[in-house]
Amino acid sequence: MDNNRTILAVVLIVILWSAYSLFFAPQQQVQQPVVVEETQQDQKVDKGEEKIKSVVINSKPDIINNQNEKESFLTVSSGYFDIKLSTVGATINSIVLKKYNETNEENSKLFTLLESPNFNLSTLQNFGSDGLYIPKNLNYKIINKTKHIDIENEKVNISFVASINDIIVTKTYTFYPDSYSFDLNIRITNSSSVPVSGRSNLSLISAWDKDSKSAMYTFVGPVTYDGDKLQEDKPAKLEESPKIYKNKIVWSGYSSKYFLNAIDPYNSSEQVFISTGDGFVENKFTSELITLLSDQEISLNYTSYFGPKDDKFLLAAGHQFDDVINYGFFHPLSKPLMVVLKFFYNYIGNYGFAIILLTVCIKLIFWPLTQKSYKSMKGMQKLQPEMKKLREKYGSDKQKLNQEMMSFYKENKVNPMGGCLPMIIQIPVFFALYRVLLGSIELRHAPFMLWITDLSAKDPYYVTPLIMGVTMFLQQKMTPTNMDPTQEKIMLMMPVVFTFMFLNFPAGLVLYWLTNNLLTILQQYLIRRQPD
C-alpha cells in the first residue's frame, strides 16, 4: 500500500510540473535577444564555430499552408547513392548504394542501406516539444521544383518548408559529390507575436529485427562515440531500459557488420536518447531548451554519414566517423595489419593473394622464434627417457623431484618453457589478423579464384576447411611433444574440432589458417633435416 501511495505521489508531481512548464515556464525565461547577421543557408559550419545561431528576421515570412498536400518524393542521385526524400516530415525514405550489391551474383540488385515501407521507419525525423511543437509527420513543400536531382561536380542544396501554429520550419539538405556524407540544417522561426519555448529533436531511425543476433566478434546495433571510446549498446538491453548520453557526444548512429548510419550534432550540448521501437532502433538527438522571441529564429546543424565502414570514405567524411572501425582489444595490432593487407591488394588486385602474402610476411617475422621453439621441443623430446626415470625415482617426493628436474635442465642446457614462450608471443598477432579478416568490408564479395567467389562467405563446397584440417593433422604429427600418450591422443582431436569450426567461417579466414599451416609444416620439415 505504501509503495502504491508513493508511486501515485510521484505521478501527480510529474503531471503538475509538466503543466507548469507548458503554460508558465516559457514566459518566465524570455530574454532580450542579441541581434546578429543571418548567415547564408548553404554555408557549411565548422566544428569549432558557434553551433546554434539565433537571428531576428526583418519581416514576417508568409505562412505556408500545405497540410492538405499529398505526399510527394524527390530523388537525389550521385555516383555513390540514390536517396529518396519524402515531403512527409521532410525525411529520407530510402538509400541505395551504387557501389555495392546485395549479393555477389552477376544479376544482383544494388545494396539497399535503408528502406521504409511506412513513415515510422523513415529516418531523420525532426519534431519539437512544448511551445515549439512540431509533429514528426508535418507536411512540407519542396522549394526545389523537381522530382530528380543529379549531383555532379558541385554540392546541391534541397530545402523543405512547412508551418504549424505560427512556427515555420525550413529543413535543408546539402549533398556533396563523391561522398557518403551530407549536411542537414533545420531552421525554426517564431512568426507569432509572443515568445515560445521548447526543445528540438532529430531522430535517426534504423531497422532492427529483435530476432537477429550480432555475428561473432561483430557488433550490430547503436554505437556512440564520445571522443575517447566507442560505446556499444545492445538493442535487446535497450528494450528493458533506454540509454542516455549527455553532452560532449561527437556522433551517434547504428552500425551493422559492414555499414554505418550516423549523425554528428554540431551542438555538443545536445543529448542522445537511444531506444527501441516496433522493428527499429532510434537515436534521438535532443537540443537544450530553446526560447524564441517574436520574429526570431534558430538554426541547428548536423552532419550525417550513410555508407560503408571503409577507412577511405570515413576519413574523407571527417567528424571522426572512422572511429567506428574498432577491432577491440587487438585494435593496435589489427589496424597496421589492415594497412599492409590493402597495400598488397593495391599491387595484386586480389584480396585472396593479399591474405597469402600477409601470412607469409608474418611467418617470416616470427620464423626465428618458431625455429627456436621447435628446436627446444625437439631437445626436450630426446630427454624424455631420462626425465621418466627421475619421475619414477622421486615421484613420491614432489619437492625433491622439482630440484632434480631443474638440475637436469641446467646440465643439459634446455629450457622447459623454451617451446612455449615464442608461440605465446605470436598469439596476439594471430588474433589481431583474425579480427581484421572477420569483419572488413574490403573482403565483402571479394573473389579469390576458382569456386571461391566471396572471401567474406563460407566455402560453398567446404574444400578449403577440409584441406585445412588435414594440414593441421600433419602439423600436429610433426610437432615434437613432451606429452604422455593420453594427452597426445586428445591433441590429435584438435584438427577435427577446428575443421568443424571452420566449415562456416569466411573463406578469407580459412585461407589464412590454411596458409599458416602449410608454412609451419615447411618449417618443421626443414628443422627435421637439420643435423642434431
Short mmCIF file of C-alpha atoms in Angstrom, two decimals, residues 76-384:
data_model
loop_
_atom_site.label_atom_id
_atom_site.label_comp_id
_atom_site.label_asym_id
_atom_site.label_seq_id
_atom_site.Cartn_x
_atom_site.Cartn_y
_atom_site.Cartn_z
CA VAL A 76 18.93 12.68 -55.27
CA SER A 77 21.49 10.72 -57.28
CA SER A 78 25.28 10.70 -57.25
CA GLY A 79 27.89 8.18 -58.28
CA TYR A 80 27.63 6.77 -54.76
CA PHE A 81 23.93 6.58 -53.97
CA ASP A 82 20.27 7.19 -54.78
CA ILE A 83 18.48 8.89 -51.87
CA LYS A 84 14.71 9.23 -51.90
CA LEU A 85 13.27 12.13 -49.86
CA SER A 86 9.62 12.45 -48.79
CA THR A 87 7.60 15.61 -48.18
CA VAL A 88 6.03 13.94 -45.11
CA GLY A 89 8.37 15.05 -42.34
CA ALA A 90 10.98 16.02 -44.99
CA THR A 91 12.52 12.63 -44.18
CA ILE A 92 14.68 10.12 -46.03
CA ASN A 93 12.57 7.26 -47.36
CA SER A 94 15.29 5.06 -48.86
CA ILE A 95 19.02 4.91 -49.61
CA VAL A 96 20.51 2.66 -52.30
CA LEU A 97 24.31 2.38 -52.51
CA LYS A 98 25.50 2.12 -56.12
CA LYS A 99 28.97 0.68 -55.47
CA TYR A 100 27.71 -2.33 -53.50
CA ASN A 101 25.40 -5.22 -54.40
CA GLU A 102 23.06 -7.30 -52.25
CA THR A 103 24.93 -10.50 -53.26
CA ASN A 104 27.94 -11.34 -55.41
CA GLU A 105 25.80 -12.90 -58.13
CA GLU A 106 26.03 -11.41 -61.60
CA ASN A 107 22.45 -10.09 -61.71
CA SER A 108 22.32 -8.95 -58.08
CA LYS A 109 20.42 -5.79 -57.18
CA LEU A 110 22.22 -2.77 -55.76
CA PHE A 111 22.54 -2.75 -51.98
CA THR A 112 19.66 -1.08 -50.13
CA LEU A 113 21.02 0.52 -46.99
CA LEU A 114 17.68 1.92 -45.89
CA GLU A 115 14.10 1.29 -46.98
CA SER A 116 10.98 2.45 -45.15
CA PRO A 117 7.68 0.76 -46.09
CA ASN A 118 5.95 3.20 -43.71
CA PHE A 119 6.67 6.57 -42.14
CA ASN A 120 7.77 5.05 -38.81
CA LEU A 121 10.88 3.61 -40.49
CA SER A 122 11.83 6.74 -42.43
CA THR A 123 14.91 8.43 -40.99
CA LEU A 124 15.96 11.96 -39.97
CA GLN A 125 12.55 12.72 -38.47
CA ASN A 126 12.54 16.08 -36.70
CA PHE A 127 9.96 17.29 -34.18
CA GLY A 128 9.57 19.84 -31.39
CA SER A 129 8.01 19.96 -27.94
CA ASP A 130 6.04 22.41 -25.81
CA GLY A 131 5.84 25.88 -27.36
CA LEU A 132 7.97 24.68 -30.27
CA TYR A 133 5.52 21.92 -31.07
CA ILE A 134 6.34 20.37 -34.45
CA PRO A 135 4.86 16.96 -35.33
CA LYS A 136 7.07 14.29 -36.91
CA ASN A 137 4.75 13.84 -39.89
CA LEU A 138 4.31 17.52 -40.71
CA ASN A 139 3.70 18.06 -44.43
CA TYR A 140 6.43 20.05 -46.18
CA LYS A 141 6.71 21.74 -49.55
CA ILE A 142 9.80 21.22 -51.67
CA ILE A 143 11.31 24.56 -52.64
CA ASN A 144 13.21 22.85 -55.48
CA LYS A 145 10.57 22.28 -58.16
CA THR A 146 11.83 18.95 -59.46
CA LYS A 147 11.44 15.22 -58.89
CA HIS A 148 15.04 14.18 -59.53
CA ILE A 149 18.40 15.87 -58.94
CA ASP A 150 21.80 14.64 -60.12
CA ILE A 151 24.88 15.61 -58.12
CA GLU A 152 27.79 16.09 -60.47
CA ASN A 153 30.67 18.46 -59.66
CA GLU A 154 29.11 20.81 -57.12
CA LYS A 155 27.18 20.49 -53.89
CA VAL A 156 23.38 20.62 -54.05
CA ASN A 157 21.00 22.20 -51.53
CA ILE A 158 17.45 20.84 -51.24
CA SER A 159 15.04 22.75 -48.99
CA PHE A 160 11.67 21.82 -47.50
CA VAL A 161 9.43 24.33 -45.72
CA ALA A 162 6.31 23.98 -43.55
CA SER A 163 4.46 25.79 -40.76
CA ILE A 164 2.28 24.97 -37.78
CA ASN A 165 0.88 27.32 -35.11
CA ASP A 166 2.96 30.28 -36.36
CA ILE A 167 6.13 28.16 -36.21
CA ILE A 168 7.91 27.97 -39.57
CA VAL A 169 10.33 25.10 -40.18
CA THR A 170 12.85 25.08 -43.02
CA LYS A 171 14.77 21.85 -43.46
CA THR A 172 17.72 21.95 -45.88
CA TYR A 173 19.83 19.01 -47.02
CA THR A 174 23.26 19.67 -48.57
CA PHE A 175 24.68 16.83 -50.67
CA TYR A 176 28.25 16.64 -51.98
CA PRO A 177 29.79 14.82 -54.95
CA ASP A 178 31.97 11.79 -54.17
CA SER A 179 30.85 11.49 -50.54
CA TYR A 180 28.57 9.32 -48.41
CA SER A 181 28.26 12.25 -46.02
CA PHE A 182 25.78 15.12 -46.24
CA ASP A 183 24.68 18.04 -44.05
CA LEU A 184 21.29 18.91 -42.60
CA ASN A 185 20.19 22.35 -41.42
CA ILE A 186 16.94 22.85 -39.50
CA ARG A 187 15.81 26.48 -39.16
CA ILE A 188 12.91 27.18 -36.80
CA THR A 189 11.21 30.60 -36.93
CA ASN A 190 8.72 32.06 -34.46
CA SER A 191 6.40 34.20 -36.61
CA SER A 192 3.92 34.84 -33.79
CA SER A 193 3.74 37.95 -31.59
CA VAL A 194 4.57 36.08 -28.36
CA PRO A 195 7.67 34.21 -27.20
CA VAL A 196 7.75 30.41 -27.44
CA SER A 197 9.97 27.86 -25.73
CA GLY A 198 10.72 24.18 -26.16
CA ARG A 199 13.19 21.62 -27.45
CA SER A 200 14.03 20.43 -30.95
CA ASN A 201 14.59 16.75 -31.71
CA LEU A 202 16.10 14.83 -34.62
CA SER A 203 15.73 11.04 -34.87
CA LEU A 204 17.97 8.61 -36.71
CA ILE A 205 15.77 5.56 -37.34
CA SER A 206 17.40 2.21 -38.17
CA ALA A 207 15.52 -1.01 -38.93
CA TRP A 208 16.17 -3.75 -36.38
CA ASP A 209 14.83 -7.27 -36.05
CA LYS A 210 14.71 -8.41 -32.42
CA ASP A 211 15.33 -11.99 -33.56
CA SER A 212 18.62 -11.03 -35.24
CA LYS A 213 21.88 -11.51 -33.39
CA SER A 214 25.32 -9.98 -33.73
CA ALA A 215 27.83 -12.16 -35.56
CA MET A 216 30.92 -13.45 -33.78
CA TYR A 217 33.19 -10.51 -32.91
CA THR A 218 30.94 -8.21 -34.97
CA PHE A 219 28.61 -5.87 -33.12
CA VAL A 220 25.30 -4.89 -34.76
CA GLY A 221 23.36 -2.10 -33.07
CA PRO A 222 23.58 1.53 -31.90
CA VAL A 223 27.04 2.99 -31.36
CA THR A 224 28.06 6.33 -29.85
CA TYR A 225 31.50 7.95 -29.97
CA ASP A 226 32.37 10.34 -27.15
CA GLY A 227 35.80 11.37 -28.40
CA ASP A 228 37.64 8.76 -26.36
CA LYS A 229 35.76 5.49 -26.66
CA LEU A 230 33.23 3.82 -28.93
CA GLN A 231 30.18 2.92 -26.83
CA GLU A 232 28.07 -0.06 -27.98
CA ASP A 233 24.51 -0.65 -26.74
CA LYS A 234 22.86 -3.99 -27.36
CA PRO A 235 19.32 -3.46 -28.73
CA ALA A 236 17.97 -6.28 -26.56
CA LYS A 237 19.08 -4.42 -23.43
CA LEU A 238 17.61 -1.17 -24.73
CA GLU A 239 14.20 -2.86 -24.74
CA GLU A 240 14.50 -3.08 -20.97
CA SER A 241 15.99 0.37 -20.40
CA PRO A 242 16.81 3.17 -22.93
CA LYS A 243 20.29 4.70 -22.83
CA ILE A 244 21.03 8.42 -22.45
CA TYR A 245 24.29 10.14 -23.38
CA LYS A 246 24.70 13.69 -22.09
CA ASN A 247 26.98 16.33 -23.59
CA LYS A 248 30.28 16.05 -25.46
CA ILE A 249 28.97 13.48 -27.93
CA VAL A 250 30.95 13.51 -31.19
CA TRP A 251 28.47 11.34 -33.07
CA SER A 252 25.91 8.59 -32.57
CA GLY A 253 24.47 6.08 -35.01
CA TYR A 254 23.76 2.48 -35.94
CA SER A 255 26.44 0.03 -37.04
CA SER A 256 25.99 -3.22 -38.95
CA LYS A 257 28.80 -5.57 -39.94
CA TYR A 258 29.82 -3.55 -42.98
CA PHE A 259 27.86 -0.26 -42.93
CA LEU A 260 27.26 2.77 -40.71
CA ASN A 261 24.39 5.26 -40.32
CA ALA A 262 25.48 8.13 -38.05
CA ILE A 263 24.84 11.77 -37.15
CA ASP A 264 27.19 14.37 -35.72
CA PRO A 265 25.21 17.08 -33.87
CA TYR A 266 27.24 20.27 -34.16
CA ASN A 267 25.90 21.45 -30.81
CA SER A 268 27.93 19.47 -28.27
CA SER A 269 25.32 20.20 -25.57
CA GLU A 270 22.71 18.03 -27.32
CA GLN A 271 21.70 14.84 -25.55
CA VAL A 272 21.27 11.48 -27.27
CA PHE A 273 18.46 9.13 -26.23
CA ILE A 274 18.76 5.61 -27.64
CA SER A 275 15.75 3.30 -27.52
CA THR A 276 13.95 0.59 -29.48
CA GLY A 277 10.51 0.58 -31.12
CA ASP A 278 8.44 -1.77 -33.21
CA GLY A 279 11.07 -3.02 -35.66
CA PHE A 280 13.54 -0.16 -35.25
CA VAL A 281 16.22 1.46 -33.10
CA GLU A 282 16.04 5.23 -32.53
CA ASN A 283 18.98 7.57 -31.84
CA LYS A 284 17.20 10.78 -30.79
CA PHE A 285 19.23 14.00 -30.63
CA THR A 286 17.57 16.50 -28.26
CA SER A 287 18.62 20.15 -28.09
CA GLU A 288 18.94 22.26 -24.98
CA LEU A 289 15.94 24.46 -24.09
CA ILE A 290 15.28 26.99 -26.87
CA THR A 291 13.43 30.28 -26.32
CA LEU A 292 12.44 32.33 -29.37
CA LEU A 293 11.03 35.86 -29.15
CA SER A 294 8.64 37.20 -31.76
CA ASP A 295 10.16 37.11 -35.26
CA GLN A 296 13.24 35.28 -34.02
CA GLU A 297 14.71 32.09 -35.48
CA ILE A 298 17.31 29.47 -34.61
CA SER A 299 19.49 27.31 -36.84
CA LEU A 300 20.50 23.74 -35.92
CA ASN A 301 23.21 21.96 -37.92
CA TYR A 302 24.04 18.27 -38.34
CA THR A 303 26.38 16.17 -40.48
CA SER A 304 25.41 12.59 -41.29
CA TYR A 305 27.10 9.55 -42.82
CA PHE A 306 25.23 6.74 -44.55
CA GLY A 307 27.70 4.37 -46.16
CA PRO A 308 30.35 1.63 -45.89
CA LYS A 309 32.71 1.13 -42.96
CA ASP A 310 35.66 1.79 -45.22
CA ASP A 311 38.55 3.94 -43.96
CA LYS A 312 38.85 5.74 -47.27
CA PHE A 313 35.31 7.13 -47.19
CA LEU A 314 35.05 7.56 -43.42
CA LEU A 315 38.23 9.64 -43.24
CA ALA A 316 37.09 11.74 -46.20
CA ALA A 317 33.80 12.45 -44.40
CA GLY A 318 35.65 13.68 -41.29
CA HIS A 319 33.91 14.16 -37.92
CA GLN A 320 35.82 11.11 -36.57
CA PHE A 321 33.36 8.72 -38.22
CA ASP A 322 36.34 6.42 -38.90
CA ASP A 323 36.46 5.55 -35.19
CA VAL A 324 33.57 3.16 -35.85
CA ILE A 325 36.19 0.70 -37.14
CA ASN A 326 37.24 -0.90 -33.90
CA TYR A 327 38.94 -4.29 -33.59
CA GLY A 328 38.52 -4.37 -29.83
CA PHE A 329 41.40 -5.38 -27.59
CA PHE A 330 43.64 -6.14 -30.58
CA HIS A 331 42.97 -2.84 -32.37
CA PRO A 332 46.58 -1.51 -32.07
CA LEU A 333 47.80 -4.63 -33.91
CA SER A 334 44.85 -5.10 -36.27
CA LYS A 335 44.99 -1.58 -37.70
CA PRO A 336 48.53 -1.85 -39.19
CA LEU A 337 47.78 -5.37 -40.46
CA MET A 338 44.81 -3.97 -42.39
CA VAL A 339 47.04 -1.26 -43.85
CA VAL A 340 49.52 -3.89 -45.08
CA LEU A 341 46.70 -6.03 -46.50
CA LYS A 342 45.40 -3.06 -48.51
CA PHE A 343 48.96 -2.29 -49.66
CA PHE A 344 49.32 -5.77 -51.16
CA TYR A 345 45.86 -5.55 -52.72
CA ASN A 346 46.71 -2.28 -54.47
CA TYR A 347 49.51 -4.11 -56.34
CA ILE A 348 47.90 -7.54 -56.81
CA GLY A 349 44.22 -6.68 -57.18
CA ASN A 350 43.13 -9.86 -55.36
CA TYR A 351 42.46 -9.99 -51.62
CA GLY A 352 42.94 -13.77 -51.56
CA PHE A 353 46.57 -13.50 -52.71
CA ALA A 354 46.99 -10.43 -50.48
CA ILE A 355 46.00 -12.59 -47.48
CA ILE A 356 48.54 -15.24 -48.52
CA LEU A 357 51.32 -12.64 -48.85
CA LEU A 358 50.47 -11.07 -45.48
CA THR A 359 50.50 -14.51 -43.82
CA VAL A 360 53.92 -15.23 -45.38
CA CYS A 361 55.26 -11.91 -44.05
CA ILE A 362 54.02 -12.64 -40.54
CA LYS A 363 55.51 -16.14 -40.69
CA LEU A 364 58.88 -14.76 -41.79
CA ILE A 365 58.92 -12.23 -38.95
CA PHE A 366 58.32 -14.97 -36.39
CA TRP A 367 60.43 -17.58 -38.18
CA PRO A 368 63.44 -17.29 -35.79
CA LEU A 369 61.21 -17.53 -32.72
CA THR A 370 59.34 -20.53 -34.12
CA GLN A 371 62.64 -22.15 -35.08
CA LYS A 372 63.87 -21.77 -31.53
CA SER A 373 60.59 -23.13 -30.17
CA TYR A 374 60.67 -26.30 -32.27
CA LYS A 375 64.34 -26.93 -31.52
CA SER A 376 63.64 -26.62 -27.81
CA MET A 377 60.72 -29.05 -28.04
CA LYS A 378 62.87 -31.44 -30.09
CA GLY A 379 65.61 -31.32 -27.45
CA MET A 380 63.11 -31.93 -24.66
CA GLN A 381 61.72 -34.89 -26.55
CA LYS A 382 65.13 -36.58 -26.67
CA LEU A 383 65.47 -36.19 -22.93
CA GLN A 384 62.14 -37.81 -22.18
#
